[in-house]
JSON list of C-alpha atoms in Angstrom, two decimals:
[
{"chain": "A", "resi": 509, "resn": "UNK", "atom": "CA", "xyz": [2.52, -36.85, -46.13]},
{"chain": "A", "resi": 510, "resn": "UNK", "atom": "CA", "xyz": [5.68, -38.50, -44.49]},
{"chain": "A", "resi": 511, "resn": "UNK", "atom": "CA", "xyz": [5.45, -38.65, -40.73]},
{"chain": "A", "resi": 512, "resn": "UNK", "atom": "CA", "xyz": [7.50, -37.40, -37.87]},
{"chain": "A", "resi": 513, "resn": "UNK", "atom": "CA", "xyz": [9.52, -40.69, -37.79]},
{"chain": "A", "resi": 514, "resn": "UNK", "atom": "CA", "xyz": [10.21, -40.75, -41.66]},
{"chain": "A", "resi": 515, "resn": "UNK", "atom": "CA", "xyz": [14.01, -41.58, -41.91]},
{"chain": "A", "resi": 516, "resn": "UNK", "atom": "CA", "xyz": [14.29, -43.15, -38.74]},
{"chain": "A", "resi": 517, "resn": "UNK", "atom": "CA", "xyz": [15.19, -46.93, -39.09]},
{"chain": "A", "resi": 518, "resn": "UNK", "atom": "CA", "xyz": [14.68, -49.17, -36.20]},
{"chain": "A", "resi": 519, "resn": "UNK", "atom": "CA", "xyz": [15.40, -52.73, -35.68]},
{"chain": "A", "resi": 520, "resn": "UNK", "atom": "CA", "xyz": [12.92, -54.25, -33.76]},
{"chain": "A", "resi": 521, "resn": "UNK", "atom": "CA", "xyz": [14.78, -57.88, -32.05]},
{"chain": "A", "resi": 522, "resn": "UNK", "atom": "CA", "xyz": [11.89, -57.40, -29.59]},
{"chain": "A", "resi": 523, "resn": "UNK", "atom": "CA", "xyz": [8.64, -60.34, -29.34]},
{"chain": "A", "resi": 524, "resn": "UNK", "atom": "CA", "xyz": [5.34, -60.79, -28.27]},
{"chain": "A", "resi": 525, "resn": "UNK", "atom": "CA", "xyz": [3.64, -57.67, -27.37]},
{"chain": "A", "resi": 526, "resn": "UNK", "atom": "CA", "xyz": [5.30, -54.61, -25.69]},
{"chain": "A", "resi": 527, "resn": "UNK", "atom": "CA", "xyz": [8.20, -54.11, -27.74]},
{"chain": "A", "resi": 528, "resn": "UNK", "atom": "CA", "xyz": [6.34, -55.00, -31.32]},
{"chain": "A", "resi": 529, "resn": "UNK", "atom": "CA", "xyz": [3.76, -53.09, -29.97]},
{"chain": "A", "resi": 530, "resn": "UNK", "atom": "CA", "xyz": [6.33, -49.74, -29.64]},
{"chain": "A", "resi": 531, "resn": "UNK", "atom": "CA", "xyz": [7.57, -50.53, -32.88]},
{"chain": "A", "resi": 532, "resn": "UNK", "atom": "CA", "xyz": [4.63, -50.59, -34.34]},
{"chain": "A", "resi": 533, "resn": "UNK", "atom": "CA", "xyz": [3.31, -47.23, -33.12]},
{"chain": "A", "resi": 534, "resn": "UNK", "atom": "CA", "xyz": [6.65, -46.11, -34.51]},
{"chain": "A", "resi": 535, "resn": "UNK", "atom": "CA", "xyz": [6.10, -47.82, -37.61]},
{"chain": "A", "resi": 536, "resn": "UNK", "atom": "CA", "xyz": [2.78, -46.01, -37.83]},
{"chain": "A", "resi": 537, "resn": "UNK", "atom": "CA", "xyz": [4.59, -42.75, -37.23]},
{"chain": "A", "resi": 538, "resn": "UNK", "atom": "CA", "xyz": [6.73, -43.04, -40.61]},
{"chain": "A", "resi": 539, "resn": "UNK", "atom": "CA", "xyz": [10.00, -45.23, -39.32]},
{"chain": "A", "resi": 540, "resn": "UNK", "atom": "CA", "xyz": [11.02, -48.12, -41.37]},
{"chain": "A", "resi": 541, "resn": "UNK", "atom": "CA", "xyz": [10.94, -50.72, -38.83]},
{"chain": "A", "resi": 542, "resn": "UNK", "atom": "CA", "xyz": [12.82, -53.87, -39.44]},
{"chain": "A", "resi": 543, "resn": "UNK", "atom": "CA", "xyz": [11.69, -56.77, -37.23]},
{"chain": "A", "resi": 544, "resn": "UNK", "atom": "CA", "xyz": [14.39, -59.42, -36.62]},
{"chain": "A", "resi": 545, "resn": "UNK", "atom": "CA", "xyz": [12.91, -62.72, -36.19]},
{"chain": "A", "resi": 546, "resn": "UNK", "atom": "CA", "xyz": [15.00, -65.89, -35.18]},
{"chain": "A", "resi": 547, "resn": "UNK", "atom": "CA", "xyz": [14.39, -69.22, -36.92]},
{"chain": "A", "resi": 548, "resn": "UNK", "atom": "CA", "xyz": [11.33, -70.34, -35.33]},
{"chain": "A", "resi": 549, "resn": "UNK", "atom": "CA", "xyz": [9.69, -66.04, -35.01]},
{"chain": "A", "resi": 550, "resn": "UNK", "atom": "CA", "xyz": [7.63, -64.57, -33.30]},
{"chain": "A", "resi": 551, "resn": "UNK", "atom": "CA", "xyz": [5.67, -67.07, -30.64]},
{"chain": "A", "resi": 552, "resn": "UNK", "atom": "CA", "xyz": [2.38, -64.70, -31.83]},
{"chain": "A", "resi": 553, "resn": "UNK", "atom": "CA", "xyz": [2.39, -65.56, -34.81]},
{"chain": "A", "resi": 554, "resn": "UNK", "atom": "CA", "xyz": [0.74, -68.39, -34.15]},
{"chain": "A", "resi": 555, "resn": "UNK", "atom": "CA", "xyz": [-1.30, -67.13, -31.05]},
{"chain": "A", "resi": 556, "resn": "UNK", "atom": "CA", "xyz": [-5.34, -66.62, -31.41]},
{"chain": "A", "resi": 557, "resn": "UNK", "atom": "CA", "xyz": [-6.87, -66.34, -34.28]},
{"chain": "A", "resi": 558, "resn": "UNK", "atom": "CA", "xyz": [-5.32, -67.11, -37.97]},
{"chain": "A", "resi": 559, "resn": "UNK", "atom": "CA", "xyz": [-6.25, -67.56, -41.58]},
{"chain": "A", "resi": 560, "resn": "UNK", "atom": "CA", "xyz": [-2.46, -68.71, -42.18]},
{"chain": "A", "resi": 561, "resn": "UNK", "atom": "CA", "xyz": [-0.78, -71.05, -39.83]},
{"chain": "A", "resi": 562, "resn": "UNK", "atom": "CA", "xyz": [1.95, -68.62, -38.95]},
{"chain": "A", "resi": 563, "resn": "UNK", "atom": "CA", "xyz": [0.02, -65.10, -38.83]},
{"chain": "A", "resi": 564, "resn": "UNK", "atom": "CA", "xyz": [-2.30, -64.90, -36.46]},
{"chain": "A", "resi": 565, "resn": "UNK", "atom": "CA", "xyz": [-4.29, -61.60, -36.39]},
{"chain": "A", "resi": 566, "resn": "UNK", "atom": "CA", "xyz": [-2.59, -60.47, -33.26]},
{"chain": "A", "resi": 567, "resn": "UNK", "atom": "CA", "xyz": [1.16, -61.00, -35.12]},
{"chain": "A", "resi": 568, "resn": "UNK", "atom": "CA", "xyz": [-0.28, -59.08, -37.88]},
{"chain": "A", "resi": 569, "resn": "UNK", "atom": "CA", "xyz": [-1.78, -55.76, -35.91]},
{"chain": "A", "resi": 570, "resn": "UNK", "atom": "CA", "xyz": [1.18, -55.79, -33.61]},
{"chain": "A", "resi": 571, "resn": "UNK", "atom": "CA", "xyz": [3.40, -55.81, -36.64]},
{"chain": "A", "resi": 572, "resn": "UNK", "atom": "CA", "xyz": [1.97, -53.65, -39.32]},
{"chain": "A", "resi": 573, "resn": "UNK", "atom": "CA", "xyz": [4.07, -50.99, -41.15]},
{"chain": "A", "resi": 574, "resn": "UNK", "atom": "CA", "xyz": [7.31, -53.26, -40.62]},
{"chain": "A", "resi": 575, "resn": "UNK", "atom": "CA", "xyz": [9.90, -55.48, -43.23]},
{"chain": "A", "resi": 576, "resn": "UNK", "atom": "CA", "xyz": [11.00, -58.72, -41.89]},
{"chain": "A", "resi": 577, "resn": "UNK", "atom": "CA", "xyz": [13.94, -60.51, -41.69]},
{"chain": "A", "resi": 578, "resn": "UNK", "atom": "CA", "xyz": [15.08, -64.29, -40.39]},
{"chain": "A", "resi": 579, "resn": "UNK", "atom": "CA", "xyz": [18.35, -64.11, -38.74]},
{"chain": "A", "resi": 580, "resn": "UNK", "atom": "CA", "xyz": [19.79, -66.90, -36.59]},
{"chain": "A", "resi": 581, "resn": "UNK", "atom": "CA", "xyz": [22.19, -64.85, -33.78]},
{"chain": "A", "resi": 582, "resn": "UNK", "atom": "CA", "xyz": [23.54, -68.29, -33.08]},
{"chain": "A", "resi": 583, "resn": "UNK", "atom": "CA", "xyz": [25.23, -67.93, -36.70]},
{"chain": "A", "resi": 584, "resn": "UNK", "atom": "CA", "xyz": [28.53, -65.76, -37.22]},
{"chain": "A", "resi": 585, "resn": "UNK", "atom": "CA", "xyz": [27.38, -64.65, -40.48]},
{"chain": "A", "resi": 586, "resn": "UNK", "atom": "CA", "xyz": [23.62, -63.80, -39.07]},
{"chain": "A", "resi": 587, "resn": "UNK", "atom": "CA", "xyz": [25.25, -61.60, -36.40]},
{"chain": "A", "resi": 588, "resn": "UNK", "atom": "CA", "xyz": [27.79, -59.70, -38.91]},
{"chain": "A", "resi": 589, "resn": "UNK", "atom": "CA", "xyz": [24.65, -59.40, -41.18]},
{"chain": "A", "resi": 590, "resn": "UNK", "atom": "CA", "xyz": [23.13, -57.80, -38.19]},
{"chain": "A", "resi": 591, "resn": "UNK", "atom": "CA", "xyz": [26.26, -55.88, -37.48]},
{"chain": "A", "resi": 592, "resn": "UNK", "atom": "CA", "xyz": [25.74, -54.05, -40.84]},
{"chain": "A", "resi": 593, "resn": "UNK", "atom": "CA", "xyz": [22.17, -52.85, -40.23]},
{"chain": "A", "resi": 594, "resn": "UNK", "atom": "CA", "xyz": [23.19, -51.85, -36.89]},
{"chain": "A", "resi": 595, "resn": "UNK", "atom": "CA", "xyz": [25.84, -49.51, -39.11]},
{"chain": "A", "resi": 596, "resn": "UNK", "atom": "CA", "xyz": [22.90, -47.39, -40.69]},
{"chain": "A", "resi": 597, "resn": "UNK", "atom": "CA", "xyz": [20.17, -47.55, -37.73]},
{"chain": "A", "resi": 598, "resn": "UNK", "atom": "CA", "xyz": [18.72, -45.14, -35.67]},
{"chain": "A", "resi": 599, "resn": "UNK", "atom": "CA", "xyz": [17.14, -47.91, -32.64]},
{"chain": "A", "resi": 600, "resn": "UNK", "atom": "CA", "xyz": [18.38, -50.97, -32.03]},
{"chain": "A", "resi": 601, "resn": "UNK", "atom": "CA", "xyz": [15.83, -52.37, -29.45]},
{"chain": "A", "resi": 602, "resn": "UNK", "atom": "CA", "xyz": [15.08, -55.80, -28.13]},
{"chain": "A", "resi": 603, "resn": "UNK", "atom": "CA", "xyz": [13.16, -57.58, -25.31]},
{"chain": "A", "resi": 604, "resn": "UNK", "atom": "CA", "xyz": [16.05, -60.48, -25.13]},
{"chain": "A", "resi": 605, "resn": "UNK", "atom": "CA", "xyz": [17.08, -60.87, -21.43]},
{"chain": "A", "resi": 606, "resn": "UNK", "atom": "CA", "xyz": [21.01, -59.35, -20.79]},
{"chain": "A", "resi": 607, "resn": "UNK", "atom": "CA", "xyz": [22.25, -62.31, -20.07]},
{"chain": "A", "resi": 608, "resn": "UNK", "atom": "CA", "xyz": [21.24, -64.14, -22.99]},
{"chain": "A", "resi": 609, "resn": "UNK", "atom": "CA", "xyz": [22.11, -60.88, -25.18]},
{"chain": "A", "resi": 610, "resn": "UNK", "atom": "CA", "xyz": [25.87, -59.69, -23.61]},
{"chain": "A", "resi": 611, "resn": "UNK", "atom": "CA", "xyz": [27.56, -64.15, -25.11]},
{"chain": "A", "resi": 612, "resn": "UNK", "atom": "CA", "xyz": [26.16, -62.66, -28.48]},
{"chain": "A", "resi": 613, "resn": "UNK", "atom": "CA", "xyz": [28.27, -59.69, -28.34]},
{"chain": "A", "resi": 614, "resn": "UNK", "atom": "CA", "xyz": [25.28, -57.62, -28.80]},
{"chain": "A", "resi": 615, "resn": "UNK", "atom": "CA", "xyz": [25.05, -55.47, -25.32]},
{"chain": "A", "resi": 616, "resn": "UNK", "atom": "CA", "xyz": [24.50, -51.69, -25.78]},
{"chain": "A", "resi": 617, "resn": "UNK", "atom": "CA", "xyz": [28.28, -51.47, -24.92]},
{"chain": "A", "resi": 618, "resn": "UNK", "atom": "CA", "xyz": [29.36, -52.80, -27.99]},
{"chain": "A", "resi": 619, "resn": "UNK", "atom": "CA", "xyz": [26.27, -51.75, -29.83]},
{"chain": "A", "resi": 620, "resn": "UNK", "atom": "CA", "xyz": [26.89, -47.87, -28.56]},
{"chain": "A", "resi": 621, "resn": "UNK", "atom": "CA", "xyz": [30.87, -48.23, -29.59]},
{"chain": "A", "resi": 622, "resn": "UNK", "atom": "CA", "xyz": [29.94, -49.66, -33.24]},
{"chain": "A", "resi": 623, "resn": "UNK", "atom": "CA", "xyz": [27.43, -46.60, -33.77]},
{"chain": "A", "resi": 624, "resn": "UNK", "atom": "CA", "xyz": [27.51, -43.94, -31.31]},
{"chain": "A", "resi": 625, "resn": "UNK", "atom": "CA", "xyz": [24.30, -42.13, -32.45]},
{"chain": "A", "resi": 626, "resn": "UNK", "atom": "CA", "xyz": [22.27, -45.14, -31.33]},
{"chain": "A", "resi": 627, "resn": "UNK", "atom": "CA", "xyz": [19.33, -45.16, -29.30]},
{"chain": "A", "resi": 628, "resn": "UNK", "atom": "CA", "xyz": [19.58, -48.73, -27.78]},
{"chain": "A", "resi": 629, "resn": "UNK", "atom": "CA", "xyz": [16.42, -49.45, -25.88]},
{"chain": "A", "resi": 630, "resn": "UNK", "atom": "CA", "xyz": [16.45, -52.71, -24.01]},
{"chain": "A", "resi": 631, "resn": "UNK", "atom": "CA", "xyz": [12.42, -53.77, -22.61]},
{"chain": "A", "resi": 632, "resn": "UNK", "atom": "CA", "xyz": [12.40, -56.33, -19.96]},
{"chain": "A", "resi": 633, "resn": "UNK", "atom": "CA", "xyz": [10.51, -57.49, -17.30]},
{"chain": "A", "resi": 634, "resn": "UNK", "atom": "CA", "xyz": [12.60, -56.02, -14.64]},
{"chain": "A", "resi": 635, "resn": "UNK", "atom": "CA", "xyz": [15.43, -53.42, -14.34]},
{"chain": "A", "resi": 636, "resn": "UNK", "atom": "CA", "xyz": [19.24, -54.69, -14.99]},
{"chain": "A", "resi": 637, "resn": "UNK", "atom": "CA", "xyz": [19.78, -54.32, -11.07]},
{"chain": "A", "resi": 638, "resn": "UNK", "atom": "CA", "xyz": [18.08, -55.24, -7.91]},
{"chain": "A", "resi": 639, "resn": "UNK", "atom": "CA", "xyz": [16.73, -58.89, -6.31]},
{"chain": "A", "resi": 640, "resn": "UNK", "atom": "CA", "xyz": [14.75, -60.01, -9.95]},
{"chain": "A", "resi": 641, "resn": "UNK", "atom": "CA", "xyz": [17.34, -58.48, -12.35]},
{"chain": "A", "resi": 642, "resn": "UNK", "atom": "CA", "xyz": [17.41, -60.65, -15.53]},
{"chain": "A", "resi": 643, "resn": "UNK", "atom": "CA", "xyz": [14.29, -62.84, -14.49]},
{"chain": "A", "resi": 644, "resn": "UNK", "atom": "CA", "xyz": [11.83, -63.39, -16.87]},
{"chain": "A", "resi": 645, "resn": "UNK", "atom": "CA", "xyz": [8.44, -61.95, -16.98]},
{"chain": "A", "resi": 646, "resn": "UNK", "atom": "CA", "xyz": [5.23, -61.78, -18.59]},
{"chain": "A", "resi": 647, "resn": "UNK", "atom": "CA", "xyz": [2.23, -59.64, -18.43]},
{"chain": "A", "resi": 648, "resn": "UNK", "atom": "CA", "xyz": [0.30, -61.76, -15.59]},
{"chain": "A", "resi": 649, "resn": "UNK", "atom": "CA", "xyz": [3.47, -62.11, -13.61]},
{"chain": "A", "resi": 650, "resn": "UNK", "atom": "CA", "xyz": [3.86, -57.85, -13.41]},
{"chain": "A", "resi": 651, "resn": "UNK", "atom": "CA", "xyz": [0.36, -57.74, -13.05]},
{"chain": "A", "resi": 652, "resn": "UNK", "atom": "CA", "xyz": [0.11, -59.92, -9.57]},
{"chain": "A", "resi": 653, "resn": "UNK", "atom": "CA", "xyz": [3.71, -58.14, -8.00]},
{"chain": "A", "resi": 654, "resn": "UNK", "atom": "CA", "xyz": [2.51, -54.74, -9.20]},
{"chain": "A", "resi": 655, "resn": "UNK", "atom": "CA", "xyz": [-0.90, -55.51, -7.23]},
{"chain": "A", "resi": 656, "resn": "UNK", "atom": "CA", "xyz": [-3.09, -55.08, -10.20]},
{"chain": "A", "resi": 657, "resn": "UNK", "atom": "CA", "xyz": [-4.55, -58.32, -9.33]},
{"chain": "A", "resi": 658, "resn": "UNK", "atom": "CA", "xyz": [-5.49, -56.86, -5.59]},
{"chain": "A", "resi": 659, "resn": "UNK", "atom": "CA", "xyz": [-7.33, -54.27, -7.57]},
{"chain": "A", "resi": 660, "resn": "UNK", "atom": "CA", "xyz": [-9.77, -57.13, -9.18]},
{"chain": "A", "resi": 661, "resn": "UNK", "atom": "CA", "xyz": [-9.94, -58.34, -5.96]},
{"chain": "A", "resi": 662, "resn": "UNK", "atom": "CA", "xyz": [-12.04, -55.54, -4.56]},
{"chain": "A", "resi": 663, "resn": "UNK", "atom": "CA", "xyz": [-14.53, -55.73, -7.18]},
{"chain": "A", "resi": 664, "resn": "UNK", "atom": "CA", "xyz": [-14.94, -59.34, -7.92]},
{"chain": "A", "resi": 665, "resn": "UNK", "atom": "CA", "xyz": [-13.55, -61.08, -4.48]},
{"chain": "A", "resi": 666, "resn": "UNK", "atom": "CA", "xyz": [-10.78, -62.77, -5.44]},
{"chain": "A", "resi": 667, "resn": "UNK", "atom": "CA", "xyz": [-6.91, -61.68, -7.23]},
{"chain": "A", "resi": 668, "resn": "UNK", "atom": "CA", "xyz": [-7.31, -62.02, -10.87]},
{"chain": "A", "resi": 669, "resn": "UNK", "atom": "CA", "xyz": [-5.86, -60.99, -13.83]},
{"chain": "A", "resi": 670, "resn": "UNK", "atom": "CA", "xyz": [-7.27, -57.84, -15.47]},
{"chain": "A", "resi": 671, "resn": "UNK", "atom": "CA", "xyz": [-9.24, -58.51, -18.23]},
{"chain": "A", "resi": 672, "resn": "UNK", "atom": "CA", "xyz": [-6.50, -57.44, -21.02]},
{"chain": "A", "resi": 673, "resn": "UNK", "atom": "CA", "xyz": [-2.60, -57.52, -21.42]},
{"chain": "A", "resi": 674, "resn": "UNK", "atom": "CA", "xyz": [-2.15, -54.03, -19.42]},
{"chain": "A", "resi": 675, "resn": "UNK", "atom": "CA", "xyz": [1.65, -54.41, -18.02]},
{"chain": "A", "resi": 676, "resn": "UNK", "atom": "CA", "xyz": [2.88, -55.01, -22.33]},
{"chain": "A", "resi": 677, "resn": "UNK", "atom": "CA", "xyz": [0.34, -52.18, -23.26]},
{"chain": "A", "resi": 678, "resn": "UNK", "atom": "CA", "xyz": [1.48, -49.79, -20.92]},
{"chain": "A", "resi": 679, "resn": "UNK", "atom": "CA", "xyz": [5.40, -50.05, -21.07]},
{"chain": "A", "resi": 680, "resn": "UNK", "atom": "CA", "xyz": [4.88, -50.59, -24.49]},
{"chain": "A", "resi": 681, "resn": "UNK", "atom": "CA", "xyz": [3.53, -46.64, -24.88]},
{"chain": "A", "resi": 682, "resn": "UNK", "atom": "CA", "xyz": [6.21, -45.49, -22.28]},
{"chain": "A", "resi": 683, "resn": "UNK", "atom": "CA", "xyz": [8.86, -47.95, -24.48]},
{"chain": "A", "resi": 684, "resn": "UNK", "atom": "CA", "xyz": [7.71, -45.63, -27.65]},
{"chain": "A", "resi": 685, "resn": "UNK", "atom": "CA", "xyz": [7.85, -42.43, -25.47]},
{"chain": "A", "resi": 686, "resn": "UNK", "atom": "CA", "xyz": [11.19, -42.82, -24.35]},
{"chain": "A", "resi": 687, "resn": "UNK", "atom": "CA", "xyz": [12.67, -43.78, -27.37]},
{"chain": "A", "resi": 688, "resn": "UNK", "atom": "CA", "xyz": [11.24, -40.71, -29.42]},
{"chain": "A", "resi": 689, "resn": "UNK", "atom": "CA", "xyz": [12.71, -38.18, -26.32]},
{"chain": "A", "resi": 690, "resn": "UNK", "atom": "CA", "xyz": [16.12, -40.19, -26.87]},
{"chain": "A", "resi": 691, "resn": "UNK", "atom": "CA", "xyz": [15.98, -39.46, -30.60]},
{"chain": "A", "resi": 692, "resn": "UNK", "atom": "CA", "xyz": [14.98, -35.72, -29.93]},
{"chain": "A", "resi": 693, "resn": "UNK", "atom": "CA", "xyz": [18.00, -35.58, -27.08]},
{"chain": "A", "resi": 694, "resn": "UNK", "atom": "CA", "xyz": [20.31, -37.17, -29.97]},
{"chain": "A", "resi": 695, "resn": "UNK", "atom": "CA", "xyz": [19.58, -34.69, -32.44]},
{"chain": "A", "resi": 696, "resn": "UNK", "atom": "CA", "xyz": [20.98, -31.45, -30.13]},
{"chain": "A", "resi": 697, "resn": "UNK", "atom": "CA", "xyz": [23.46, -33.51, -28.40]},
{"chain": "A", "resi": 698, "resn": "UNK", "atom": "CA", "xyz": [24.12, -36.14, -31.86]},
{"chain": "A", "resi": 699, "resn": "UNK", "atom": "CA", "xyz": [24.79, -39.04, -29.20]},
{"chain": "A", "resi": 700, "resn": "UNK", "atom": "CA", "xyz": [22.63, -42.09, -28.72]},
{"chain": "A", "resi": 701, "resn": "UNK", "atom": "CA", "xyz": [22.05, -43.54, -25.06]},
{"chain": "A", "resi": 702, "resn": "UNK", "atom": "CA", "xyz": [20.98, -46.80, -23.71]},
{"chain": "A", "resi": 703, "resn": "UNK", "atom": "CA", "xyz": [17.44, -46.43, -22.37]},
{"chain": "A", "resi": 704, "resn": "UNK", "atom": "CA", "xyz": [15.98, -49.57, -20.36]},
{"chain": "A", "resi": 705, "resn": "UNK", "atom": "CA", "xyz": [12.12, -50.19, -19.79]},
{"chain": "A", "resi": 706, "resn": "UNK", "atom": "CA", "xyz": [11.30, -52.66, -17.40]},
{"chain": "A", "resi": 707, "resn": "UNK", "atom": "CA", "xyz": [7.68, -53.47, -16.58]},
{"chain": "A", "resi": 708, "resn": "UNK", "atom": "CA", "xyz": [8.17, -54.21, -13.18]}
]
């Protein structure tokens, strides 16, 4: 039995956990996912655990139910290449920073103007405005601004980091949410939106 998301293509230009892992629940929802790797891929591929070199179990679980392509964005041909599966997509989302994203011509501006029924979700570790817009961020970092750490405090003494990756698990489910209520919101209005998780 096909599932809800069967016909939905997404490209998935996202890494490490939170956006593979939103991919991958829509992966396991019936979309054909197609996860962009650069050159040197995913940095989890070759985190933890591995039989291979280059697919460590956590790579594999966060990326199940997905196709795979290399593309070097640094490359004219790479970007038209990507240009073209942006022509026939559904989601176009990405954890690249904006500011690394907008030189490649690949901002949901231009993204939204090639295909207008796009749902263009960017995930980052803070919003596009305010004091830390465009900083970099991992799950530790969000954890000891969003006081998560102060929780871990009051049972154990000191700030610490909680015991599992909760700041890319979290906005990774809200990341999946919000992109399914953009795809419902396209189908009675047939326009895509820009939709930005940050997980601070």
């Amino acid at each position: 039995m096909a599932g809800p998301l069967d016909g939905m293509r997404v490209l998935d230009l996202s890494s490490v956990v939170l956006g593979p892992m939103a991919t991958q629940i829509m992966g396991d929802l019936g979309a054909d996912v197609i996860k962009i790797e650069g050159p040197a891929g995913d940095t989890t591929r070759y985190t933890g655990p591995s039989r291979s070199h280059d697919m460590a179990a956590l790579f594999m679980g966060l990326n199940r139910n997905k196709r795979s392509i290399v593309l070097d964005l640094k490359q004219d041909a790479a970007r038209d290449a990507l240009w073209r599966l942006i022509d026939g997509a559904d989601v176009f989302i990405h954890s690249i920073r904006p500011q690394k994203l907008k030189p490649l011509g690949l901002d949901h501006e231009a993204v939204l103007a090639r295909n207008p029924r796009i749902v263009y979700a960017g995930v980052h570790g803070y919003g596009s405005r305010g004091p830390y817009a465009g900083a970099p961020a991992y799950d530790d970092v969000i954890q000891g601004q969003s006081g998560s750490a102060d929780m871990m405090a009051r049972l154990v003494g000191e700030p610490r980091y909680l015991p599992t990756i909760m700041a890319d698990k979290t906005c990774a489910l809200v990341t999946a949410y919000a992109v399914m209520a953009a795809l419902l919101e396209r189908e009675r209005s047939g326009k895509g939106q820009f939709v930005e998780i940050p997980m601070f």
